[in-house]
Coordinates of C-alpha atoms and ligand atoms in Angstrom, one line a residue:
M304 CA 134.9 240.6 152.4
K305 CA 134.4 243.1 155.2
E306 CA 131.1 244.2 153.5
Y307 CA 130.0 240.6 153.2
K308 CA 130.6 240.0 156.9
W309 CA 128.5 243.1 157.6
V310 CA 125.6 241.9 155.5
L311 CA 125.7 238.4 157.0
S312 CA 125.7 239.8 160.5
I313 CA 122.6 241.9 159.8
F314 CA 120.7 239.0 158.3
F315 CA 121.7 236.6 161.0
R316 CA 120.7 239.1 163.7
Q317 CA 117.3 239.7 162.1
Q318 CA 116.4 236.3 160.8
P319 CA 118.6 233.7 162.5
V320 CA 116.3 230.7 162.0
T321 CA 115.7 231.4 158.3
M322 CA 119.4 231.9 157.8
V323 CA 120.4 228.6 159.4
S324 CA 117.6 226.8 157.5
I325 CA 118.8 228.1 154.2
L326 CA 122.5 227.3 155.0
L327 CA 121.5 223.7 155.8
L328 CA 119.4 223.4 152.7
Y329 CA 122.3 224.6 150.5
I330 CA 124.8 222.3 152.1
L331 CA 122.4 219.5 151.6
M332 CA 121.8 220.4 147.9
Y333 CA 125.5 220.4 147.1
A334 CA 126.3 217.3 149.1
L335 CA 123.5 215.5 147.3
Q336 CA 125.2 216.1 143.9
P337 CA 128.1 213.8 144.5
L338 CA 125.8 211.3 146.2
E339 CA 123.8 211.2 142.9
L340 CA 127.1 210.5 141.2
L341 CA 128.0 207.6 143.6
L342 CA 124.5 206.1 143.2
M343 CA 124.8 206.3 139.4
G344 CA 128.1 204.5 139.5
R345 CA 126.6 201.8 141.7
I346 CA 123.6 201.3 139.5
I347 CA 125.8 200.8 136.5
V348 CA 128.0 198.3 138.3
S349 CA 124.8 196.4 139.5
L350 CA 123.5 196.4 135.9
G351 CA 126.5 194.2 135.0
H352 CA 125.2 191.6 137.6
P353 CA 121.6 190.8 136.6
S354 CA 121.2 188.6 139.7
G355 CA 121.0 191.6 141.9
V356 CA 117.6 192.9 140.7
M357 CA 116.6 193.8 144.2
S358 CA 119.7 195.9 144.9
I359 CA 119.2 197.6 141.5
A360 CA 115.7 198.5 142.5
I361 CA 116.8 199.9 145.8
L362 CA 119.6 201.9 144.2
I363 CA 117.2 203.3 141.6
I364 CA 114.7 204.3 144.4
A365 CA 117.5 205.9 146.3
Y366 CA 118.6 207.8 143.2
I367 CA 115.1 209.1 142.6
L368 CA 114.8 210.1 146.2
V369 CA 118.1 212.0 146.1
Y370 CA 117.0 213.7 142.9
S371 CA 113.6 214.7 144.3
L372 CA 115.1 215.9 147.5
K373 CA 117.4 218.2 145.5
N374 CA 114.4 219.8 143.7
I375 CA 112.4 220.2 146.9
Q376 CA 115.4 221.8 148.5
Y377 CA 115.7 224.2 145.7
S378 CA 112.1 225.4 145.8
F379 CA 112.3 225.8 149.6
S380 CA 115.5 227.8 149.5
L381 CA 113.9 230.2 147.0
L382 CA 111.0 230.7 149.3
F383 CA 113.3 231.4 152.3
I384 CA 115.4 233.8 150.2
E385 CA 112.2 235.7 149.3
L386 CA 111.2 235.8 153.0
L387 CA 114.6 237.3 153.8
E388 CA 114.4 239.8 151.0
N389 CA 111.1 241.1 152.3
K390 CA 111.8 241.1 156.0
V391 CA 115.4 242.5 156.1
G392 CA 114.8 244.6 152.9
A393 CA 112.0 246.5 154.6
L394 CA 114.1 247.2 157.7
L395 CA 117.1 248.4 155.7
Q396 CA 114.9 250.5 153.4
R397 CA 113.6 252.3 156.5
Q398 CA 117.2 252.8 157.6
M399 CA 118.1 254.2 154.2
F400 CA 115.3 256.7 154.1
T401 CA 116.0 257.7 157.7
A402 CA 119.6 258.4 156.7
I403 CA 118.5 260.4 153.7
A404 CA 116.1 262.4 155.9
K405 CA 118.9 263.2 158.4
A406 CA 121.6 264.0 155.8
D407 CA 122.7 267.6 155.3
L408 CA 120.3 269.2 152.9
D409 CA 123.2 270.3 150.7
K410 CA 124.1 266.7 150.0
L411 CA 120.9 266.2 148.0
D412 CA 122.3 268.5 145.4
Q413 CA 125.6 266.6 145.1
A414 CA 126.1 264.2 142.2
D415 CA 128.1 261.8 144.3
Y416 CA 125.5 261.6 147.0
L417 CA 122.7 261.1 144.4
L418 CA 124.7 258.3 142.8
Q419 CA 125.2 256.8 146.2
I420 CA 121.4 256.8 146.7
E421 CA 120.8 255.1 143.4
R422 CA 123.4 252.4 144.2
A423 CA 121.9 252.0 147.6
K424 CA 118.5 251.4 146.2
D425 CA 119.9 248.8 143.8
T426 CA 121.8 247.2 146.6
L427 CA 118.8 247.0 148.8
W428 CA 116.6 244.8 146.6
Y429 CA 119.1 242.7 144.8
K430 CA 122.7 242.9 146.0
L431 CA 122.2 242.2 149.6
T432 CA 120.2 239.0 149.2
N433 CA 122.4 238.1 146.3
A434 CA 125.4 238.4 148.6
V435 CA 123.8 236.1 151.2
N436 CA 122.7 233.7 148.5
D437 CA 126.2 233.7 147.1
V438 CA 127.8 233.0 150.5
F439 CA 125.4 230.0 151.0
H440 CA 126.1 228.7 147.4
F441 CA 129.8 229.1 148.2
L442 CA 129.6 227.2 151.4
G443 CA 127.5 224.5 149.8
S444 CA 129.8 224.2 146.8
I445 CA 132.7 223.7 149.2
A446 CA 130.8 220.8 150.7
G447 CA 130.0 219.4 147.2
F448 CA 133.5 220.0 145.9
C449 CA 135.1 218.1 148.9
M450 CA 132.8 215.1 148.4
S451 CA 133.4 215.0 144.6
V452 CA 137.2 215.2 145.2
W453 CA 136.9 212.4 147.7
I454 CA 135.0 210.2 145.2
I455 CA 137.3 210.9 142.3
A456 CA 140.5 210.7 144.4
R457 CA 139.7 207.1 145.1
L458 CA 139.9 206.5 141.4
G459 CA 143.2 208.4 141.0
V460 CA 144.6 211.6 142.6
L461 CA 145.9 212.6 139.2
Y462 CA 142.4 212.9 137.8
V463 CA 141.6 215.4 140.7
V464 CA 144.6 217.4 139.9
A465 CA 143.8 217.5 136.1
F466 CA 140.2 218.5 136.8
I467 CA 141.2 221.3 139.2
V468 CA 143.7 222.6 136.6
L469 CA 140.9 222.7 134.0
G470 CA 138.7 224.6 136.5
L471 CA 141.5 227.1 137.2
L472 CA 142.0 227.8 133.5
Y473 CA 138.3 228.5 133.1
N474 CA 138.6 231.0 136.0
Y475 CA 141.4 233.0 134.4
F476 CA 138.7 234.0 131.9
V477 CA 136.2 234.9 134.6
K478 CA 138.8 237.1 136.4
R479 CA 139.7 239.1 133.4
N480 CA 136.0 239.5 132.5
T481 CA 135.2 240.8 136.0
E482 CA 137.9 243.4 136.0
E483 CA 136.7 244.9 132.8
H484 CA 133.0 244.6 133.7
I485 CA 133.6 246.6 136.9
A486 CA 135.2 249.4 134.9
V487 CA 132.3 249.4 132.4
M488 CA 129.8 249.3 135.2
K489 CA 131.2 252.3 136.9
R490 CA 131.3 254.4 133.8
Q491 CA 127.9 253.3 132.8
E492 CA 126.3 254.4 136.0
H493 CA 127.2 258.0 135.6
E494 CA 125.9 258.0 132.0
D495 CA 122.7 256.2 133.1
R496 CA 121.9 258.9 135.5
K497 CA 122.3 261.5 132.8
L498 CA 120.1 259.5 130.5
N499 CA 117.5 259.1 133.2
Y500 CA 117.6 262.8 133.8
L501 CA 117.0 263.6 130.1
S502 CA 114.2 261.1 129.9
R503 CA 112.5 262.6 133.0
L504 CA 112.9 266.1 131.6
M505 CA 110.8 265.2 128.7
Q506 CA 108.0 263.6 130.7
D507 CA 107.9 266.1 133.5
R508 CA 104.9 268.4 133.3
S509 CA 106.7 271.4 134.8
N510 CA 109.3 271.4 132.0
Q511 CA 106.8 270.9 129.2
K512 CA 105.9 274.5 129.0
E513 CA 109.4 275.6 128.2
I514 CA 110.0 272.6 126.0
R515 CA 107.0 273.5 123.9
S516 CA 107.3 277.3 124.0
F517 CA 110.9 277.2 122.9
Q518 CA 110.4 274.2 120.7
I519 CA 113.4 272.4 122.2
Y520 CA 112.0 268.9 122.0
E521 CA 114.2 267.8 119.0
W522 CA 117.3 269.3 120.7
L523 CA 116.6 267.4 123.9
E524 CA 115.6 264.2 122.1
S525 CA 118.9 264.2 120.1
K526 CA 120.8 264.8 123.3
R527 CA 118.9 261.8 124.9
L528 CA 119.5 259.6 121.9
S529 CA 123.2 260.4 121.7
K530 CA 123.5 259.5 125.4
F531 CA 121.5 256.3 124.8
D532 CA 123.8 255.4 121.9
E533 CA 126.9 256.1 124.0
I534 CA 125.7 253.7 126.7
R535 CA 124.6 251.1 124.1
D536 CA 128.0 251.3 122.3
L537 CA 129.8 250.9 125.6
N538 CA 127.8 247.8 126.4
M539 CA 128.0 246.4 122.9
A540 CA 131.8 246.8 122.8
F541 CA 132.1 245.0 126.0
S542 CA 129.7 242.2 125.1
L543 CA 131.2 241.7 121.6
K544 CA 134.8 241.6 122.9
W545 CA 134.0 239.1 125.6
T546 CA 131.7 237.0 123.4
V547 CA 134.6 236.5 121.0
I548 CA 137.1 235.9 123.8
G549 CA 134.5 233.5 125.4
C550 CA 134.1 231.5 122.2
I551 CA 137.8 231.1 121.7
W552 CA 138.4 230.3 125.3
S553 CA 135.5 227.8 125.4
G554 CA 136.9 226.1 122.3
L555 CA 140.2 225.7 123.9
M556 CA 138.7 224.4 127.1
L557 CA 136.5 222.0 125.2
G558 CA 139.6 220.7 123.5
L559 CA 141.3 220.1 126.8
E560 CA 138.2 218.5 128.4
N561 CA 137.8 216.2 125.4
S562 CA 141.5 215.3 125.6
T563 CA 141.0 214.1 129.2
L564 CA 137.9 212.2 128.1
L565 CA 139.9 210.5 125.3
F566 CA 142.6 209.7 127.8
M567 CA 140.0 208.0 130.1
C568 CA 138.5 206.1 127.1
Y569 CA 142.0 204.9 126.3
A570 CA 142.3 203.7 129.9
V571 CA 139.0 201.8 129.5
A572 CA 140.4 200.2 126.3
L573 CA 143.5 199.2 128.3
T574 CA 141.1 197.9 131.0
T575 CA 142.9 199.9 133.6
L576 CA 139.5 201.7 134.1
S577 CA 136.1 200.1 134.2
L578 CA 133.0 201.5 132.3
D579 CA 131.2 202.5 135.5
Q580 CA 134.4 204.3 136.7
L581 CA 134.5 206.1 133.4
I582 CA 131.0 207.4 134.0
V583 CA 131.8 208.4 137.5
L584 CA 134.9 210.2 136.3
T585 CA 133.2 212.1 133.5
Q586 CA 130.4 213.2 135.9
G587 CA 133.0 214.0 138.5
Q588 CA 135.0 216.1 136.1
G589 CA 132.0 218.3 135.5
Q590 CA 131.4 218.7 139.2
I591 CA 135.0 219.5 140.1
I592 CA 135.3 222.1 137.3
E593 CA 132.0 223.5 138.3
G594 CA 133.2 223.7 141.9
V595 CA 136.3 225.6 141.1
N596 CA 134.2 227.8 138.8
S597 CA 131.7 228.6 141.5
F598 CA 134.6 229.6 143.8
A599 CA 135.9 232.0 141.2
E600 CA 132.4 233.3 140.4
F601 CA 131.8 233.9 144.0
F602 CA 134.9 236.0 144.4
S603 CA 134.2 237.8 141.1
E604 CA 130.6 238.6 142.1
A605 CA 131.7 239.6 145.6
R606 CA 134.1 242.2 144.1
K607 CA 131.2 243.7 142.1
N608 CA 128.7 243.5 145.0
T609 CA 131.2 245.0 147.4
I610 CA 131.2 248.3 145.6
Y611 CA 127.4 248.6 146.0
I612 CA 127.3 247.2 149.6
K613 CA 130.0 249.7 150.7
E614 CA 128.0 252.6 149.2
F615 CA 124.8 251.3 151.0
R616 CA 126.7 250.8 154.3
D617 CA 128.2 254.3 154.1
L618 CA 124.9 255.8 153.3
I619 CA 123.0 254.3 156.3
T620 CA 126.0 254.7 158.7
P621 CA 125.7 258.1 160.4
E622 CA 128.7 260.3 159.9
T623 CA 130.9 260.7 163.0
Q624 CA 130.3 264.2 164.0
A625 CA 133.4 266.4 164.3
A626 CA 134.0 267.4 167.9
E627 CA 132.4 270.7 168.7
T628 CA 134.6 273.5 169.7
P629 CA 134.3 273.8 173.5
H630 CA 132.4 276.9 174.5
Q631 CA 131.2 278.6 177.6
P632 CA 127.7 277.4 178.5
S633 CA 125.2 280.2 178.2
S634 CA 124.0 281.6 181.4
V635 CA 120.3 281.0 182.5
L636 CA 119.7 284.7 181.9
T637 CA 120.9 284.4 178.3
R638 CA 118.8 281.3 177.7
N639 CA 115.8 283.1 179.0
R640 CA 116.3 286.1 176.9
M641 CA 117.7 284.6 173.7
A642 CA 115.9 282.5 171.1
M643 CA 119.0 281.8 169.0
E644 CA 122.7 282.7 168.9
L645 CA 125.0 282.3 165.9
H646 CA 128.8 282.6 166.6
D647 CA 131.2 283.0 163.7
V648 CA 129.1 280.9 161.4
S649 CA 130.5 280.2 157.9
Y650 CA 129.1 277.9 155.3
S651 CA 130.3 276.4 152.0
Y652 CA 128.4 274.2 149.7
G653 CA 130.7 271.2 149.0
N654 CA 134.1 272.5 148.0
S655 CA 132.8 275.8 146.7
P656 CA 134.0 279.1 148.3
A657 CA 132.1 280.1 151.5
V658 CA 128.7 281.7 150.8
L659 CA 128.4 282.7 154.5
K660 CA 131.3 284.3 156.3
N661 CA 131.7 284.8 160.0
I662 CA 128.0 285.4 160.8
N663 CA 127.4 286.6 164.4
L664 CA 123.8 287.1 165.2
H665 CA 121.7 287.0 168.4
I666 CA 117.9 286.7 168.1
G667 CA 116.0 287.6 171.2
R668 CA 112.8 285.9 172.5
G669 CA 109.8 287.7 170.9
E670 CA 112.0 289.6 168.5
S671 CA 111.2 289.8 164.8
I672 CA 114.1 290.1 162.3
V673 CA 114.0 290.6 158.6
L674 CA 116.9 289.5 156.5
V675 CA 117.4 291.7 153.5
G676 CA 119.9 291.7 150.6
E677 CA 120.5 291.1 147.0
N678 CA 120.0 287.8 145.2
G679 CA 122.6 285.3 146.2
S680 CA 123.7 287.3 149.3
G681 CA 123.2 284.2 151.5
K682 CA 119.8 284.8 153.2
S683 CA 118.2 281.4 152.4
T684 CA 121.4 279.6 153.4
L685 CA 121.4 281.4 156.7
A686 CA 117.7 280.6 157.2
K687 CA 118.4 276.9 156.5
I688 CA 121.2 276.9 159.0
M689 CA 118.8 278.5 161.6
A690 CA 116.3 275.8 160.8
G691 CA 118.9 273.1 161.4
L692 CA 118.7 271.9 157.7
L693 CA 122.4 272.8 157.1
K694 CA 125.2 272.4 159.5
P695 CA 127.6 275.3 159.6
T696 CA 131.0 274.5 158.1
E697 CA 132.5 276.6 160.8
G698 CA 131.1 278.3 164.0
R699 CA 128.3 277.4 166.3
V700 CA 124.5 277.7 166.5
H701 CA 122.7 277.7 169.8
S702 CA 118.9 277.4 169.8
Y703 CA 117.1 278.0 173.1
C704 CA 113.7 277.4 171.7
K705 CA 111.9 274.1 172.1
T706 CA 109.8 274.2 168.9
S707 CA 110.2 275.9 165.6
T708 CA 108.4 276.1 162.3
A709 CA 109.4 277.2 158.8
A710 CA 108.0 278.0 155.4
F711 CA 110.4 278.1 152.5
Q712 CA 110.2 279.6 149.0
D713 CA 110.8 276.1 147.5
Y714 CA 108.0 274.5 149.5
A715 CA 106.9 270.9 149.2
K716 CA 103.8 270.0 147.3
F717 CA 102.5 266.7 148.7
E718 CA 100.1 265.0 146.4
F719 CA 97.9 264.0 149.4
S720 CA 94.7 265.5 150.8
V721 CA 94.4 269.1 152.0
R722 CA 94.2 267.7 155.5
D723 CA 97.5 265.9 155.2
N724 CA 99.2 268.8 153.4
V725 CA 98.3 271.2 156.2
G726 CA 98.2 268.7 159.1
L727 CA 101.8 267.6 158.4
G728 CA 102.9 270.8 160.1
D729 CA 102.0 269.0 163.3
V730 CA 101.6 265.3 162.7
A731 CA 100.1 264.7 166.1
S732 CA 97.1 266.9 165.1
I733 CA 96.7 265.6 161.5
N734 CA 93.1 264.6 162.3
D735 CA 92.2 267.7 164.3
N736 CA 89.8 269.4 161.8
D737 CA 89.4 272.5 164.0
R738 CA 93.2 273.2 164.1
I739 CA 93.7 272.4 160.5
T740 CA 90.8 274.7 159.5
E741 CA 92.2 277.4 161.8
A742 CA 95.6 277.1 160.1
T743 CA 94.0 277.4 156.6
V744 CA 92.3 280.6 157.8
K745 CA 95.7 282.0 158.9
G746 CA 97.3 280.8 155.7
Q747 CA 94.4 282.5 153.7
I748 CA 93.4 279.3 151.8
H749 CA 90.3 278.5 153.8
Q750 CA 87.8 280.1 151.4
V751 CA 89.2 278.2 148.4
I752 CA 89.0 274.9 150.3
Q753 CA 85.5 275.6 151.4
Q754 CA 84.5 275.6 147.7
Y755 CA 85.8 272.0 147.2
P756 CA 83.0 269.4 147.6
K757 CA 85.3 267.2 149.6
G758 CA 86.7 270.1 151.7
L759 CA 89.8 269.0 153.7
D760 CA 89.6 265.6 152.1
T761 CA 90.2 267.0 148.6
I762 CA 93.3 265.4 147.0
L763 CA 95.7 267.9 145.7
G764 CA 97.3 267.1 142.4
K765 CA 96.1 264.7 139.7
K766 CA 99.1 262.4 139.4
F767 CA 97.4 259.7 141.5
D768 CA 93.7 260.7 141.6
A769 CA 91.6 261.7 138.6
D770 CA 89.4 263.8 140.9
G771 CA 92.4 265.6 142.4
I772 CA 92.5 269.3 142.3
E773 CA 95.3 271.2 140.5
M774 CA 96.0 274.3 142.6
S775 CA 97.6 277.5 141.3
E776 CA 101.2 278.3 142.5
G777 CA 99.9 281.0 144.8
Q778 CA 97.3 278.6 146.3
W779 CA 100.0 275.9 146.8
Q780 CA 102.1 278.5 148.6
K781 CA 99.1 279.4 150.9
V782 CA 98.8 275.7 151.7
A783 CA 102.5 275.6 152.6
I784 CA 102.1 278.7 154.8
S785 CA 99.1 277.2 156.5
R786 CA 101.3 274.2 157.3
A787 CA 103.7 276.5 159.1
F788 CA 100.8 277.8 161.2
M789 CA 100.1 274.3 162.6
P790 CA 102.6 273.9 165.4
E791 CA 102.7 275.9 168.6
A792 CA 106.2 277.1 167.7
D793 CA 108.2 279.7 169.5
F794 CA 110.7 280.2 166.7
I795 CA 109.4 280.9 163.2
I796 CA 111.3 281.1 159.9
F797 CA 109.7 282.4 156.8
D798 CA 111.8 282.4 153.7
E799 CA 109.9 284.5 151.1
P800 CA 106.5 283.2 152.2
S801 CA 104.8 285.4 149.6
A802 CA 106.8 284.9 146.4
S803 CA 103.8 283.5 144.5
L804 CA 101.0 285.6 146.3
D805 CA 99.1 288.4 144.7
A806 CA 99.8 291.8 146.2
L807 CA 96.8 291.9 148.5
S808 CA 97.3 288.4 149.8
E809 CA 101.0 289.3 150.4
I810 CA 100.2 292.3 152.6
Q811 CA 97.6 290.2 154.5
Q812 CA 100.1 287.4 154.9
F813 CA 102.6 289.7 156.6
R814 CA 99.8 291.1 158.8
N815 CA 98.9 287.5 159.7
I816 CA 102.4 286.7 160.6
G817 CA 102.6 289.8 162.8
K818 CA 99.2 289.0 164.4
Y819 CA 99.5 285.3 165.0
F820 CA 103.1 285.1 166.0
R821 CA 103.1 288.2 168.3
G822 CA 105.5 287.5 171.2
K823 CA 107.3 284.8 169.2
S824 CA 110.8 285.0 167.6
V825 CA 110.3 285.5 163.8
V826 CA 113.0 285.5 161.1
L827 CA 111.6 286.7 157.8
I828 CA 113.2 286.9 154.4
S829 CA 111.5 289.0 151.8
H830 CA 112.4 290.9 148.7
R831 CA 109.6 293.3 149.5
I832 CA 111.7 295.9 151.3
G833 CA 108.7 297.7 152.7
I834 CA 107.9 294.9 155.2
A835 CA 111.3 295.4 156.7
K836 CA 110.0 298.6 158.4
L837 CA 107.6 296.4 160.5
A838 CA 110.4 294.3 162.0
D839 CA 112.2 295.0 165.3
R840 CA 115.5 294.6 163.5
I841 CA 116.7 294.6 159.9
V842 CA 119.7 292.5 159.0
F843 CA 121.3 293.5 155.7
M844 CA 123.4 290.9 154.0
K845 CA 125.9 291.3 151.2
Q846 CA 128.1 288.6 149.7
G847 CA 127.6 286.2 152.6
E848 CA 128.2 288.8 155.4
I849 CA 126.1 290.8 157.6
V850 CA 127.0 294.4 156.7
E851 CA 124.4 296.4 158.6
A852 CA 121.9 295.7 161.4
G853 CA 119.4 297.9 163.2
T854 CA 115.9 299.3 163.0
H855 CA 114.6 300.9 159.7
A856 CA 115.1 304.4 161.2
E857 CA 118.6 303.6 162.4
L858 CA 119.7 302.2 159.1
M859 CA 118.1 305.0 157.1
Q860 CA 120.0 307.4 159.2
L861 CA 123.2 305.5 158.6
K862 CA 122.8 306.2 154.9
G863 CA 124.7 303.0 154.1
E864 CA 123.9 299.9 152.0
Y865 CA 120.4 299.4 153.4
C866 CA 119.5 303.0 152.8
S867 CA 120.4 303.0 149.1
F868 CA 118.8 299.5 148.7
F869 CA 115.6 300.8 150.2
K870 CA 115.6 304.0 148.2
N871 CA 116.3 302.2 145.0
Q872 CA 113.4 299.9 145.5
A873 CA 111.0 302.4 147.0
K874 CA 111.1 304.7 144.0
W875 CA 109.2 302.1 142.1
Y876 CA 106.3 301.9 144.6
D877 CA 103.8 304.1 146.2
T878 CA 105.6 304.5 149.6
G879 CA 102.5 306.1 151.1
D880 CA 101.3 302.6 152.2
Q881 CA 102.7 301.0 155.3
V882 CA 103.9 298.0 153.3
I883 CA 105.5 298.5 149.9
Ligands
ATP1142 N1 122.5 274.0 146.8 C1 123.5 274.8 146.5 N2 124.7 274.4 146.1 C2 125.7 275.2 145.8 N3 125.6 276.6 145.9 C3 124.4 277.1 146.4 C4 123.3 276.2 146.7 N4 122.3 277.0 147.1 C5 122.7 278.3 147.0 N5 124.0 278.3 146.6 C6 124.9 279.5 146.4 O1 124.9 280.1 147.7 C7 124.9 281.5 147.5 C8 123.8 282.1 148.4 O2 122.5 281.6 148.0 P1 121.2 281.9 148.8 O3 120.1 281.1 148.2 O4 121.5 281.6 150.3 O5 121.0 283.4 148.6 P2 119.8 284.3 148.8 O6 120.3 285.6 149.4 O7 118.7 283.6 149.6 O8 119.3 284.5 147.3 P3 117.8 284.9 146.7 O9 117.5 286.2 147.2 O10 118.1 284.8 145.3 O11 116.9 283.8 147.2 C9 124.6 281.8 146.0 O12 125.8 282.3 145.4 C10 124.2 280.4 145.4 O13 124.8 280.2 144.2

């Protein structure tokens, strides 16, 4: 119920007038039901006295009025609910995407977090307004239930007790069904994600090359089908079991309900009950049972919804940051000289062993550093920590630079215009043609864009625009690099900015980085060892640790890890060039 309170407080804060209006409409709707019952009883009594034609007419008009009011109320409450859904939904959706944008990057690879996002999306559009709707129904049904009990109690308290017992028996069924449904739901969600993944695999363009070349369509399809069958069987088993139980239970309940009806008919025969009272009682029986049922259904739905709402709430609630280890504030001199300091930084992805261990690194203002090391030695992880995309599991990072920019090997491909793709590097200048053009020159994609008839307005990608341009991987990378040239940054991170570039473009790219970022702090990761020679300092990493650091000459003289790494790579290239 904590979650329901949270949802209601959000909705009441955002849309107080709409919420109060819906609440009043619901109470009115439920209170009108027993009123209908009363009027019906009165009409039947009046029919036995033909002299009161006028009073019968008034009663019938009142009955029609109440009936119409109920329908009008229903239509309006639907309208208000839709209004709530759109207004509050939009706000919460924004909060959800903000939370995702702020989450540690590592989380976006974790199954639990991805499932949480799926549940949150579901919650946003259905479960939240459902929760509000359910609460209103619940409050309304309490009002209706109380009125029905009052009407029936006047005919005999025993009837009220009997009808409530009948309602409770119905609910035993609902309770058991809910418990099992929750278990099935949880299991199905995991399987659904796997099924969606397999379906996406087969429709995603980037996978089609491998799927066709290796002819793995049948294998994938059988995997998808078997997952589909597994989910279907899970659902069918649940539905079948509860359909059978439901039939038996309904049969039993019908028997019990009819027994009470027979008893009431017997009372009419004995003239202890009048005909109009019998009608009021049979109607009232339905309303009381329905009332008890709606209470049970409310709690059962609440149990299911709570799971989702809690996930949504956890997702949009920022994590409380662990208290930072106190440290000596850096002196003004340090701040003026340093761009970034890393103290005893370690990092683990989830519960896996640490992939970075006790990294201590100081990067000076205007210094260029190249991170070198074998695959998996932790270079990209370190770059992401420097860029603030990952928070160190242990240790501290101090950045003394105001603005930074980065280009990563797994760059984003936005299916927007060239202008947007490049301009997003500095959103404030997204319409500044001169700056965007300048960035494309630095990123070496200007000449290609010039050939497009729509120039900077050319849409990249064909998913949403038939006239869109499909770029090659290297061209896409040049667009990503151009983006990194947009901001006036004083700290620059390039994680393999040339992985997809041809050899000449690659050499030019490194020259451009040196030329346009002269005087700035640059951290560069590259597998092309020759460019390391151009850096002020080379940092060699192995198994998550910095094992050597120094200039190319110093490290070659050391004849350690870097020296043998360099020699091994250099023998495959013509080392006569400045850049290998
Ligand atoms: N999202 C992730 N989740 C779990 N482990 C990861 C993740 N990304 C990287 N790793 C692990 O962290 C270690 C370091 O990876 P990282 O990408 O930082 O190395 P790298 O030196 O940049 O490698 P490469 O030269 O191949 O790009 C690897 O063992 C890798 O398996």
